[in-house]
Each structure stands twice: as C-alpha cells, then as structure tokens.
Amino acid sequence: GEELNMNNQCERCEKGHYRDSTMDKCAKCEKNTIAYYNVNKFYEKCEPCDPGAYADEERIGCKECEAGTYRSAVMDDCTKCPPNTYTSKTGQTSCKSCKEGQVSNTGNTDCDSCAVGSYRSSEMTVCSKCSD
C-alpha cells in the first residue's frame, strides 16, 4: 500500500487506491470494489462489495442498493426492477414478482392492485378490462 513520490519517499496509497507487491504505483480500485487495508493500514488489495450493494465514489465503503433496485453478483450497477416486479427493502439481489391482479412500474417498491373491473394474469404486462 505505498508508492514513491516525486521526492523518492514512500507514501501510503490514497483512499480507494491500492498497491500490491507486483505493482509499481498505486491504482484505483475497480467499480464495486473497495480498498482493503492490512494491519498496518496499508491498502494492498481491493475487495468486492456484496451483491445488493455498490462501492461509493471514493471506493472506501459499500452502500446498499436503494429500494426498488437490485444488483446480483454478475451486475455492475444497481438496476431498477422491471415492470411488475419490486423490492421493498434496500440491499436486494433480485426483485420479487407482483401477484396476479397486481402491477408495478419500473423501479417500484410495491405493487398496486388492478383497478376494479380489470385483471392481470402472470403472462400479462398490464391490467386489462374484464369482458362484459
């Protein structure tokens, strides 16, 4: 977790950056990873954020995805839940499906019931009026 500065003196890597024994200079941690320091507080590696969370701009802490969004282990960003799915809590790795007779828009935190006189089955994306 150190590099040589312009005066040929060792300096610790700045927050969100790391340097291991194979590197000449400190490098910024990649997206959704945070700088992890050893016992001596030298940043020497980056650790991934758990699914359902993302790295802050400084790459020093993970934040949970907001309600209405999710991030699985293979995703780069927290993503809004698609229509007819939702997350009511922060830090989710997937979205829950709305029940039949309910709908939601992209990024919702809950489902709404179809209007009186309409329905939605699991194959449908919107509520439809019942036949007379």
CSV table of N, CA, C and O in Angstrom, one decimal:
chain,number,residue,atom,x,y,z
A,1,GLY,N,0.7,-1.2,0.0
A,1,GLY,CA,0.0,0.0,0.0
A,1,GLY,C,0.8,1.3,0.0
A,1,GLY,O,0.3,2.3,0.4
A,2,GLU,N,2.0,1.3,-0.5
A,2,GLU,CA,2.8,2.5,-0.6
A,2,GLU,C,3.4,2.7,-2.0
A,2,GLU,O,3.5,1.7,-2.8
A,3,GLU,N,3.7,3.9,-2.4
A,3,GLU,CA,4.4,4.2,-3.6
A,3,GLU,C,5.4,5.3,-3.4
A,3,GLU,O,5.3,6.1,-2.4
A,4,LEU,N,6.4,5.4,-4.3
A,4,LEU,CA,7.4,6.5,-4.2
A,4,LEU,C,6.7,7.8,-4.7
A,4,LEU,O,6.1,7.8,-5.8
A,5,ASN,N,7.0,8.9,-4.0
A,5,ASN,CA,6.5,10.2,-4.5
A,5,ASN,C,7.6,10.8,-5.3
A,5,ASN,O,8.7,10.2,-5.6
A,6,MET,N,7.4,12.1,-5.7
A,6,MET,CA,8.4,12.8,-6.6
A,6,MET,C,9.8,13.0,-5.9
A,6,MET,O,10.8,13.2,-6.5
A,7,ASN,N,9.8,13.0,-4.5
A,7,ASN,CA,11.0,13.1,-3.7
A,7,ASN,C,11.6,11.8,-3.4
A,7,ASN,O,12.5,11.7,-2.5
A,8,ASN,N,11.2,10.7,-4.0
A,8,ASN,CA,11.6,9.4,-3.8
A,8,ASN,C,11.4,9.0,-2.3
A,8,ASN,O,12.2,8.3,-1.7
A,9,GLN,N,10.3,9.4,-1.7
A,9,GLN,CA,9.9,9.0,-0.4
A,9,GLN,C,8.7,8.1,-0.5
A,9,GLN,O,7.8,8.4,-1.4
A,10,CYS,N,8.5,7.2,0.4
A,10,CYS,CA,7.4,6.3,0.4
A,10,CYS,C,6.2,7.1,0.9
A,10,CYS,O,6.2,7.8,1.9
A,11,GLU,N,5.0,6.9,0.2
A,11,GLU,CA,3.8,7.5,0.7
A,11,GLU,C,2.7,6.4,0.6
A,11,GLU,O,2.7,5.6,-0.3
A,12,ARG,N,1.8,6.4,1.5
A,12,ARG,CA,0.7,5.5,1.5
A,12,ARG,C,-0.2,5.8,0.3
A,12,ARG,O,-0.3,6.9,-0.1
A,13,CYS,N,-0.8,4.8,-0.2
A,13,CYS,CA,-1.8,5.0,-1.3
A,13,CYS,C,-3.0,5.8,-0.7
A,13,CYS,O,-3.3,5.6,0.5
A,14,GLU,N,-3.5,6.6,-1.5
A,14,GLU,CA,-4.7,7.4,-1.1
A,14,GLU,C,-5.9,6.5,-1.0
A,14,GLU,O,-5.9,5.4,-1.5
A,15,LYS,N,-6.9,7.0,-0.3
A,15,LYS,CA,-8.1,6.3,-0.1
A,15,LYS,C,-8.7,5.8,-1.4
A,15,LYS,O,-8.7,6.5,-2.4
A,16,GLY,N,-9.2,4.5,-1.4
A,16,GLY,CA,-9.8,4.0,-2.6
A,16,GLY,C,-8.7,3.5,-3.6
A,16,GLY,O,-9.1,3.0,-4.7
A,17,HIS,N,-7.5,3.6,-3.3
A,17,HIS,CA,-6.4,3.1,-4.2
A,17,HIS,C,-5.6,2.0,-3.4
A,17,HIS,O,-5.6,1.9,-2.2
A,18,TYR,N,-4.9,1.2,-4.1
A,18,TYR,CA,-4.2,0.1,-3.5
A,18,TYR,C,-2.9,-0.2,-4.3
A,18,TYR,O,-2.7,0.3,-5.5
A,19,ARG,N,-2.0,-0.9,-3.7
A,19,ARG,CA,-0.8,-1.4,-4.4
A,19,ARG,C,-0.3,-2.6,-3.7
A,19,ARG,O,-0.1,-2.7,-2.5
A,20,ASP,N,-0.2,-3.7,-4.6
A,20,ASP,CA,0.4,-4.9,-4.0
A,20,ASP,C,1.8,-5.1,-4.5
A,20,ASP,O,2.4,-4.2,-5.2
A,21,SER,N,2.5,-6.2,-4.1
A,21,SER,CA,3.9,-6.3,-4.4
A,21,SER,C,4.2,-6.4,-5.9
A,21,SER,O,5.4,-6.3,-6.3
A,22,THR,N,3.2,-6.6,-6.7
A,22,THR,CA,3.5,-6.8,-8.2
A,22,THR,C,3.4,-5.5,-8.9
A,22,THR,O,3.6,-5.4,-10.1
A,23,MET,N,3.0,-4.4,-8.2
A,23,MET,CA,2.7,-3.1,-8.9
A,23,MET,C,3.7,-2.1,-8.6
A,23,MET,O,4.3,-2.0,-7.5
A,24,ASP,N,4.0,-1.2,-9.6
A,24,ASP,CA,4.9,-0.1,-9.4
A,24,ASP,C,4.2,1.1,-8.7
A,24,ASP,O,4.9,1.8,-7.9
A,25,LYS,N,3.0,1.3,-9.0
A,25,LYS,CA,2.3,2.5,-8.5
A,25,LYS,C,0.9,2.1,-7.9
A,25,LYS,O,0.4,1.0,-8.2
A,26,CYS,N,0.3,3.0,-7.1
A,26,CYS,CA,-1.0,2.7,-6.6
A,26,CYS,C,-2.0,2.9,-7.7
A,26,CYS,O,-1.8,3.7,-8.6
A,27,ALA,N,-3.1,2.1,-7.6
A,27,ALA,CA,-4.1,2.1,-8.7
A,27,ALA,C,-5.5,2.2,-7.9
A,27,ALA,O,-5.7,1.7,-6.8
A,28,LYS,N,-6.4,2.9,-8.6
A,28,LYS,CA,-7.8,3.0,-8.0
A,28,LYS,C,-8.5,1.7,-8.1
A,28,LYS,O,-8.4,0.9,-9.1
A,29,CYS,N,-9.2,1.3,-7.0
A,29,CYS,CA,-10.0,0.1,-7.0
A,29,CYS,C,-11.0,0.1,-8.1
A,29,CYS,O,-11.5,1.2,-8.5
A,30,GLU,N,-11.3,-1.0,-8.7
A,30,GLU,CA,-12.3,-1.1,-9.8
A,30,GLU,C,-13.7,-0.9,-9.3
A,30,GLU,O,-13.9,-0.9,-8.1
A,31,LYS,N,-14.6,-0.7,-10.2
A,31,LYS,CA,-16.0,-0.5,-9.8
A,31,LYS,C,-16.5,-1.6,-8.9
A,31,LYS,O,-16.2,-2.8,-9.1
A,32,ASN,N,-17.3,-1.2,-7.9
A,32,ASN,CA,-17.9,-2.1,-6.9
A,32,ASN,C,-16.9,-2.9,-6.1
A,32,ASN,O,-17.2,-4.0,-5.7
A,33,THR,N,-15.7,-2.4,-6.0
A,33,THR,CA,-14.7,-2.9,-5.1
A,33,THR,C,-14.2,-1.8,-4.2
A,33,THR,O,-14.3,-0.6,-4.6
A,34,ILE,N,-13.8,-2.1,-3.0
A,34,ILE,CA,-13.3,-1.1,-2.1
A,34,ILE,C,-11.9,-1.5,-1.6
A,34,ILE,O,-11.5,-2.6,-1.5
A,35,ALA,N,-11.1,-0.4,-1.3
A,35,ALA,CA,-9.7,-0.7,-0.8
A,35,ALA,C,-9.8,-1.4,0.6
A,35,ALA,O,-10.5,-0.9,1.5
A,36,TYR,N,-9.0,-2.4,0.7
A,36,TYR,CA,-8.9,-3.2,1.9
A,36,TYR,C,-7.5,-3.0,2.5
A,36,TYR,O,-6.5,-3.2,1.7
A,37,TYR,N,-7.4,-2.6,3.7
A,37,TYR,CA,-6.0,-2.4,4.3
A,37,TYR,C,-5.7,-3.5,5.2
A,37,TYR,O,-6.5,-4.2,5.8
A,38,ASN,N,-4.3,-3.7,5.4
A,38,ASN,CA,-3.8,-4.7,6.3
A,38,ASN,C,-3.7,-4.1,7.7
A,38,ASN,O,-4.1,-3.0,8.0
A,39,VAL,N,-3.1,-4.9,8.6
A,39,VAL,CA,-2.9,-4.5,10.0
A,39,VAL,C,-2.3,-3.1,10.1
A,39,VAL,O,-2.6,-2.4,11.0
A,40,ASN,N,-1.3,-2.8,9.3
A,40,ASN,CA,-0.6,-1.6,9.3
A,40,ASN,C,-1.3,-0.4,8.6
A,40,ASN,O,-0.7,0.6,8.4
A,41,LYS,N,-2.5,-0.7,8.2
A,41,LYS,CA,-3.3,0.3,7.5
A,41,LYS,C,-2.7,0.7,6.1
A,41,LYS,O,-2.8,1.9,5.7
A,42,PHE,N,-2.1,-0.2,5.4
A,42,PHE,CA,-1.6,0.0,4.1
A,42,PHE,C,-2.6,-0.7,3.1
A,42,PHE,O,-2.9,-1.9,3.3
A,43,TYR,N,-3.2,0.0,2.2
A,43,TYR,CA,-4.1,-0.5,1.2
A,43,TYR,C,-3.4,-1.4,0.2
A,43,TYR,O,-2.6,-0.9,-0.6
A,44,GLU,N,-3.6,-2.7,0.3
A,44,GLU,CA,-2.8,-3.6,-0.5
A,44,GLU,C,-3.7,-4.5,-1.4
A,44,GLU,O,-3.2,-5.3,-2.2
A,45,LYS,N,-5.0,-4.3,-1.3
A,45,LYS,CA,-5.9,-5.1,-2.2
A,45,LYS,C,-7.3,-4.4,-2.2
A,45,LYS,O,-7.6,-3.6,-1.3
A,46,CYS,N,-8.1,-4.8,-3.2
A,46,CYS,CA,-9.5,-4.4,-3.2
A,46,CYS,C,-10.4,-5.6,-3.0
A,46,CYS,O,-10.1,-6.7,-3.5
A,47,GLU,N,-11.4,-5.4,-2.3
A,47,GLU,CA,-12.4,-6.4,-2.0
A,47,GLU,C,-13.7,-6.0,-2.7
A,47,GLU,O,-14.1,-4.9,-2.6
A,48,PRO,N,-14.5,-7.0,-3.3
A,48,PRO,CA,-15.7,-6.7,-3.9
A,48,PRO,C,-16.8,-6.4,-2.9
A,48,PRO,O,-16.8,-6.9,-1.8
A,49,CYS,N,-17.7,-5.5,-3.3
A,49,CYS,CA,-18.9,-5.3,-2.4
A,49,CYS,C,-19.8,-6.5,-2.6
A,49,CYS,O,-19.8,-7.2,-3.7
A,50,ASP,N,-20.6,-6.8,-1.6
A,50,ASP,CA,-21.6,-7.9,-1.7
A,50,ASP,C,-22.6,-7.6,-2.7
A,50,ASP,O,-22.9,-6.5,-2.9
A,51,PRO,N,-23.2,-8.7,-3.3
A,51,PRO,CA,-24.4,-8.4,-4.2
A,51,PRO,C,-25.4,-7.6,-3.4
A,51,PRO,O,-25.6,-7.8,-2.1
A,52,GLY,N,-26.2,-6.8,-4.0
A,52,GLY,CA,-27.1,-5.9,-3.4
A,52,GLY,C,-26.5,-4.6,-2.9
A,52,GLY,O,-27.2,-3.8,-2.3
A,53,ALA,N,-25.2,-4.4,-3.1
A,53,ALA,CA,-24.5,-3.2,-2.7
A,53,ALA,C,-23.6,-2.7,-3.8
A,53,ALA,O,-23.2,-3.5,-4.7
A,54,TYR,N,-23.1,-1.5,-3.7
A,54,TYR,CA,-22.2,-0.9,-4.7
A,54,TYR,C,-21.1,-0.1,-3.9
A,54,TYR,O,-21.4,0.3,-2.8
A,55,ALA,N,-20.0,0.1,-4.6
A,55,ALA,CA,-18.9,0.9,-3.9
A,55,ALA,C,-19.2,2.4,-4.1
A,55,ALA,O,-19.7,2.9,-5.1
A,56,ASP,N,-18.9,3.2,-3.0
A,56,ASP,CA,-19.1,4.6,-3.1
A,56,ASP,C,-18.0,5.2,-4.0
A,56,ASP,O,-17.1,4.5,-4.5
A,57,GLU,N,-18.1,6.5,-4.3
A,57,GLU,CA,-17.2,7.1,-5.3
A,57,GLU,C,-15.8,7.0,-4.8
A,57,GLU,O,-14.9,6.9,-5.7
A,58,GLU,N,-15.5,7.1,-3.5
A,58,GLU,CA,-14.1,7.1,-3.0
A,58,GLU,C,-13.6,5.7,-3.0
A,58,GLU,O,-12.4,5.5,-2.7
A,59,ARG,N,-14.4,4.7,-3.2
A,59,ARG,CA,-14.0,3.2,-3.1
A,59,ARG,C,-13.5,2.9,-1.8
A,59,ARG,O,-12.5,2.1,-1.6
A,60,ILE,N,-14.1,3.4,-0.7
A,60,ILE,CA,-13.7,3.0,0.6
A,60,ILE,C,-14.9,2.4,1.4
A,60,ILE,O,-14.7,1.9,2.5
A,61,GLY,N,-16.1,2.4,0.9
A,61,GLY,CA,-17.2,1.7,1.6
A,61,GLY,C,-18.3,1.3,0.6
A,61,GLY,O,-18.3,1.8,-0.5
A,62,CYS,N,-19.0,0.3,1.0
A,62,CYS,CA,-20.1,-0.2,0.1
A,62,CYS,C,-21.4,0.3,0.7
A,62,CYS,O,-21.6,0.5,1.9
A,63,LYS,N,-22.3,0.7,-0.3
A,63,LYS,CA,-23.6,1.2,0.1
A,63,LYS,C,-24.7,0.2,-0.5
A,63,LYS,O,-24.5,-0.3,-1.6
A,64,GLU,N,-25.8,0.0,0.2
A,64,GLU,CA,-26.8,-0.9,-0.3
A,64,GLU,C,-27.6,-0.2,-1.4
A,64,GLU,O,-27.8,1.0,-1.4
A,65,CYS,N,-28.0,-1.0,-2.4
A,65,CYS,CA,-28.9,-0.5,-3.4
A,65,CYS,C,-30.2,0.0,-2.8
A,65,CYS,O,-30.6,-0.6,-1.8
A,66,GLU,N,-30.8,1.0,-3.4
A,66,GLU,CA,-32.0,1.6,-2.9
A,66,GLU,C,-33.2,0.6,-3.1
A,66,GLU,O,-33.1,-0.2,-4.0
A,67,ALA,N,-34.2,0.8,-2.3
A,67,ALA,CA,-35.5,0.0,-2.5
A,67,ALA,C,-35.9,0.3,-3.9
A,67,ALA,O,-35.8,1.4,-4.4
A,68,GLY,N,-36.5,-0.7,-4.6
A,68,GLY,CA,-36.9,-0.5,-6.0
A,68,GLY,C,-35.8,-0.9,-7.0
A,68,GLY,O,-36.0,-0.8,-8.2
A,69,THR,N,-34.6,-1.2,-6.5
A,69,THR,CA,-33.5,-1.5,-7.3
A,69,THR,C,-32.8,-2.8,-6.7
A,69,THR,O,-33.1,-3.2,-5.6
A,70,TYR,N,-31.9,-3.4,-7.5
A,70,TYR,CA,-31.2,-4.6,-7.1
A,70,TYR,C,-29.9,-4.7,-7.8
A,70,TYR,O,-29.7,-4.1,-8.9
A,71,ARG,N,-29.0,-5.5,-7.3
A,71,ARG,CA,-27.7,-5.9,-8.0
A,71,ARG,C,-27.4,-7.3,-7.7
A,71,ARG,O,-27.1,-7.6,-6.5
A,72,SER,N,-27.3,-8.1,-8.7
A,72,SER,CA,-26.9,-9.5,-8.5
A,72,SER,C,-25.3,-9.5,-8.5
A,72,SER,O,-24.7,-8.5,-8.9
A,73,ALA,N,-24.8,-10.7,-8.3
A,73,ALA,CA,-23.3,-10.8,-8.3
A,73,ALA,C,-22.7,-10.5,-9.6
A,73,ALA,O,-21.5,-10.2,-9.7
A,74,VAL,N,-23.4,-10.7,-10.7
A,74,VAL,CA,-22.9,-10.5,-12.1
A,74,VAL,C,-23.2,-9.2,-12.7
A,74,VAL,O,-22.8,-8.9,-13.8
A,75,MET,N,-23.8,-8.3,-11.9
A,75,MET,CA,-24.2,-7.0,-12.4
A,75,MET,C,-23.2,-5.9,-12.0
A,75,MET,O,-22.7,-6.0,-10.9
A,76,ASP,N,-23.0,-4.9,-12.8
A,76,ASP,CA,-22.1,-3.8,-12.5
A,76,ASP,C,-22.8,-2.7,-11.6
A,76,ASP,O,-22.2,-2.1,-10.8
A,77,ASP,N,-24.1,-2.5,-11.9
A,77,ASP,CA,-24.8,-1.4,-11.2
A,77,ASP,C,-26.1,-1.9,-10.6
A,77,ASP,O,-26.7,-2.9,-11.0
A,78,CYS,N,-26.5,-1.1,-9.6
A,78,CYS,CA,-27.9,-1.3,-9.1
A,78,CYS,C,-28.8,-0.9,-10.2
A,78,CYS,O,-28.7,0.1,-10.9
A,79,THR,N,-29.8,-1.8,-10.5
A,79,THR,CA,-30.7,-1.6,-11.6
A,79,THR,C,-32.2,-1.6,-11.1
A,79,THR,O,-32.5,-2.3,-10.2
A,80,LYS,N,-32.9,-0.7,-11.7
A,80,LYS,CA,-34.4,-0.6,-11.3
A,80,LYS,C,-35.0,-1.9,-11.7
A,80,LYS,O,-34.8,-2.5,-12.7
A,81,CYS,N,-35.9,-2.3,-10.8
A,81,CYS,CA,-36.7,-3.5,-11.0
A,81,CYS,C,-37.6,-3.3,-12.2
A,81,CYS,O,-38.1,-2.2,-12.4
A,82,PRO,N,-37.7,-4.4,-13.1
A,82,PRO,CA,-38.6,-4.2,-14.3
A,82,PRO,C,-40.0,-4.1,-13.9
A,82,PRO,O,-40.4,-4.4,-12.8
A,83,PRO,N,-40.9,-3.8,-14.9
A,83,PRO,CA,-42.3,-3.7,-14.6
A,83,PRO,C,-42.8,-5.0,-14.0
A,83,PRO,O,-42.4,-6.1,-14.3
A,84,ASN,N,-43.8,-4.9,-13.1
A,84,ASN,CA,-44.5,-6.0,-12.4
A,84,ASN,C,-43.6,-6.8,-11.5
A,84,ASN,O,-43.8,-7.9,-11.2
A,85,THR,N,-42.5,-6.1,-11.1
A,85,THR,CA,-41.6,-6.6,-10.0
A,85,THR,C,-41.3,-5.5,-9.1
A,85,THR,O,-41.5,-4.3,-9.4
A,86,TYR,N,-40.8,-5.8,-7.9
A,86,TYR,CA,-40.5,-4.7,-6.9
A,86,TYR,C,-39.4,-5.2,-5.9
A,86,TYR,O,-39.2,-6.4,-5.8
A,87,THR,N,-38.9,-4.3,-5.2
A,87,THR,CA,-38.1,-4.6,-3.9
A,87,THR,C,-38.6,-3.5,-2.9
A,87,THR,O,-38.6,-2.3,-3.2
A,88,SER,N,-39.0,-3.9,-1.8
A,88,SER,CA,-39.4,-3.0,-0.8
A,88,SER,C,-38.3,-2.7,0.2
A,88,SER,O,-38.5,-1.7,1.0
A,89,LYS,N,-37.2,-3.4,0.2
A,89,LYS,CA,-36.1,-3.2,1.1
A,89,LYS,C,-34.8,-2.8,0.3
A,89,LYS,O,-34.7,-3.0,-0.9
A,90,THR,N,-33.9,-2.2,1.0
A,90,THR,CA,-32.6,-1.9,0.4
A,90,THR,C,-31.7,-3.1,0.4
A,90,THR,O,-32.0,-4.1,1.1
A,91,GLY,N,-30.7,-3.1,-0.5
A,91,GLY,CA,-29.7,-4.2,-0.5
A,91,GLY,C,-30.1,-5.5,-1.1
A,91,GLY,O,-29.7,-6.5,-0.7
A,92,GLN,N,-31.0,-5.4,-2.0
A,92,GLN,CA,-31.6,-6.7,-2.6
A,92,GLN,C,-30.8,-7.2,-3.8
A,92,GLN,O,-30.2,-6.4,-4.6
A,93,THR,N,-30.8,-8.5,-4.0
A,93,THR,CA,-30.1,-9.1,-5.1
A,93,THR,C,-31.0,-9.5,-6.2
A,93,THR,O,-30.5,-10.0,-7.3
A,94,SER,N,-32.3,-9.4,-6.0
A,94,SER,CA,-33.3,-9.7,-7.1
A,94,SER,C,-34.6,-9.0,-6.7
A,94,SER,O,-34.7,-8.5,-5.6
A,95,CYS,N,-35.5,-9.0,-7.7
A,95,CYS,CA,-36.8,-8.3,-7.5
A,95,CYS,C,-37.8,-9.4,-7.3
A,95,CYS,O,-37.7,-10.5,-7.8
A,96,LYS,N,-38.9,-9.1,-6.5
A,96,LYS,CA,-40.0,-10.0,-6.3
A,96,LYS,C,-41.0,-9.8,-7.4
A,96,LYS,O,-41.2,-8.6,-7.8
A,97,SER,N,-41.7,-10.8,-7.8
A,97,SER,CA,-42.8,-10.6,-8.8
A,97,SER,C,-44.1,-10.2,-8.1
A,97,SER,O,-44.4,-10.6,-7.0
A,98,CYS,N,-44.8,-9.3,-8.8
A,98,CYS,CA,-46.2,-8.9,-8.3
A,98,CYS,C,-47.1,-10.1,-8.5
A,98,CYS,O,-46.9,-10.9,-9.4
A,99,LYS,N,-48.1,-10.2,-7.6
A,99,LYS,CA,-49.1,-11.3,-7.7
A,99,LYS,C,-50.0,-11.0,-8.9
A,99,LYS,O,-50.1,-9.9,-9.3
A,100,GLU,N,-50.7,-12.1,-9.3
A,100,GLU,CA,-51.7,-11.8,-10.3
A,100,GLU,C,-52.7,-10.8,-9.8
A,100,GLU,O,-53.0,-10.8,-8.6
A,101,GLY,N,-53.2,-10.0,-10.7
A,101,GLY,CA,-54.1,-8.9,-10.2
A,101,GLY,C,-53.4,-7.7,-9.7
A,101,GLY,O,-54.1,-6.7,-9.2
A,102,GLN,N,-52.1,-7.7,-9.8
A,102,GLN,CA,-51.3,-6.5,-9.3
A,102,GLN,C,-50.3,-6.1,-10.4
A,102,GLN,O,-49.9,-6.9,-11.2
A,103,VAL,N,-49.9,-4.8,-10.4
A,103,VAL,CA,-49.0,-4.3,-11.4
A,103,VAL,C,-48.0,-3.3,-10.7
A,103,VAL,O,-48.3,-2.9,-9.5
A,104,SER,N,-46.9,-3.1,-11.3
A,104,SER,CA,-46.0,-2.1,-10.8
A,104,SER,C,-45.2,-1.5,-12.0
A,104,SER,O,-45.1,-2.2,-13.0
A,105,ASN,N,-44.7,-0.3,-11.9
A,105,ASN,CA,-43.9,0.3,-12.9
A,105,ASN,C,-42.4,0.0,-12.6
A,105,ASN,O,-42.1,-0.6,-11.6
A,106,THR,N,-41.6,0.4,-13.5
A,106,THR,CA,-40.1,0.2,-13.4
A,106,THR,C,-39.7,0.9,-12.1
A,106,THR,O,-40.0,2.0,-11.9
A,107,GLY,N,-38.9,0.2,-11.3
A,107,GLY,CA,-38.3,0.8,-10.1
A,107,GLY,C,-39.2,0.9,-8.9
A,107,GLY,O,-38.9,1.6,-8.0
A,108,ASN,N,-40.4,0.2,-8.9
A,108,ASN,CA,-41.3,0.4,-7.8
A,108,ASN,C,-40.8,-0.4,-6.5
A,108,ASN,O,-40.1,-1.3,-6.6
A,109,THR,N,-41.4,0.1,-5.4
A,109,THR,CA,-41.1,-0.5,-4.1
A,109,THR,C,-42.2,-1.4,-3.6
A,109,THR,O,-42.2,-2.0,-2.6
A,110,ASP,N,-43.3,-1.4,-4.4
A,110,ASP,CA,-44.5,-2.2,-4.1
A,110,ASP,C,-45.4,-2.4,-5.3
A,110,ASP,O,-45.1,-1.8,-6.3
A,111,CYS,N,-46.4,-3.2,-5.2
A,111,CYS,CA,-47.3,-3.5,-6.3
A,111,CYS,C,-48.6,-2.8,-6.0
A,111,CYS,O,-49.0,-2.7,-4.9
A,112,ASP,N,-49.3,-2.4,-7.1
A,112,ASP,CA,-50.7,-1.8,-6.9
A,112,ASP,C,-51.7,-2.8,-7.5
A,112,ASP,O,-51.4,-3.5,-8.5
A,113,SER,N,-52.8,-2.9,-6.9
A,113,SER,CA,-53.9,-3.7,-7.4
A,113,SER,C,-54.5,-3.1,-8.7
A,113,SER,O,-54.5,-1.9,-8.9
A,114,CYS,N,-54.9,-4.0,-9.6
A,114,CYS,CA,-55.5,-3.6,-10.8
A,114,CYS,C,-56.8,-2.9,-10.4
A,114,CYS,O,-57.4,-3.2,-9.4
A,115,ALA,N,-57.3,-1.9,-11.2
A,115,ALA,CA,-58.5,-1.2,-11.0
A,115,ALA,C,-59.7,-2.1,-10.9
A,115,ALA,O,-59.6,-3.2,-11.5
A,116,VAL,N,-60.7,-1.8,-10.2
A,116,VAL,CA,-61.9,-2.6,-10.2
A,116,VAL,C,-62.4,-2.8,-11.6
A,116,VAL,O,-62.5,-1.8,-12.4
A,117,GLY,N,-62.8,-4.0,-11.9
A,117,GLY,CA,-63.2,-4.3,-13.3
A,117,GLY,C,-62.1,-4.7,-14.3
A,117,GLY,O,-62.3,-4.8,-15.5
A,118,SER,N,-60.9,-4.8,-13.8
A,118,SER,CA,-59.8,-5.2,-14.6
A,118,SER,C,-59.0,-6.3,-13.9
A,118,SER,O,-59.1,-6.5,-12.7
A,119,TYR,N,-58.1,-6.9,-14.7
A,119,TYR,CA,-57.3,-8.0,-14.2
A,119,TYR,C,-55.9,-8.1,-14.8
A,119,TYR,O,-55.7,-7.5,-15.9
A,120,ARG,N,-55.0,-8.8,-14.3
A,120,ARG,CA,-53.7,-9.1,-14.9
A,120,ARG,C,-53.3,-10.5,-14.5
A,120,ARG,O,-53.3,-10.9,-13.3
A,121,SER,N,-53.1,-11.4,-15.5
A,121,SER,CA,-52.6,-12.7,-15.2
A,121,SER,C,-51.0,-12.7,-15.3
A,121,SER,O,-50.5,-11.7,-15.7
A,122,SER,N,-50.4,-13.7,-14.9
A,122,SER,CA,-48.9,-13.7,-14.9
A,122,SER,C,-48.3,-13.5,-16.2
A,122,SER,O,-47.1,-13.0,-16.3
A,123,GLU,N,-49.0,-13.9,-17.3
A,123,GLU,CA,-48.5,-13.7,-18.7
A,123,GLU,C,-48.6,-12.3,-19.2
A,123,GLU,O,-48.1,-11.9,-20.2
A,124,MET,N,-49.4,-11.5,-18.5
A,124,MET,CA,-49.7,-10.1,-19.0
A,124,MET,C,-48.8,-9.1,-18.3
A,124,MET,O,-48.3,-9.3,-17.2
A,125,THR,N,-48.6,-8.0,-19.0
A,125,THR,CA,-47.7,-6.9,-18.5
A,125,THR,C,-48.5,-5.8,-17.9
A,125,THR,O,-48.0,-5.0,-17.2
A,126,VAL,N,-49.8,-5.6,-18.4
A,126,VAL,CA,-50.7,-4.6,-17.9
A,126,VAL,C,-52.0,-5.1,-17.5
A,126,VAL,O,-52.4,-6.2,-17.9
A,127,CYS,N,-52.8,-4.4,-16.7
A,127,CYS,CA,-54.1,-4.8,-16.4
A,127,CYS,C,-55.0,-4.6,-17.6
A,127,CYS,O,-54.9,-3.6,-18.3
A,128,SER,N,-56.0,-5.5,-17.8
A,128,SER,CA,-56.9,-5.4,-18.9
A,128,SER,C,-58.3,-5.4,-18.3
A,128,SER,O,-58.6,-6.0,-17.3
A,129,LYS,N,-59.2,-4.7,-19.0
A,129,LYS,CA,-60.6,-4.7,-18.5
A,129,LYS,C,-61.3,-6.0,-18.7
A,129,LYS,O,-61.0,-6.8,-19.7
A,130,CYS,N,-62.1,-6.4,-17.8
A,130,CYS,CA,-62.8,-7.7,-17.9
A,130,CYS,C,-63.9,-7.5,-19.0
A,130,CYS,O,-64.4,-6.5,-19.2
A,131,SER,N,-64.2,-8.7,-19.6
A,131,SER,CA,-65.2,-8.7,-20.6
A,131,SER,C,-66.6,-8.6,-20.0
A,131,SER,O,-66.8,-9.0,-18.8
A,132,ASP,N,-67.5,-8.0,-20.7
A,132,ASP,CA,-68.9,-7.9,-20.2
A,132,ASP,C,-69.6,-9.2,-20.2
A,132,ASP,O,-69.5,-10.0,-21.0
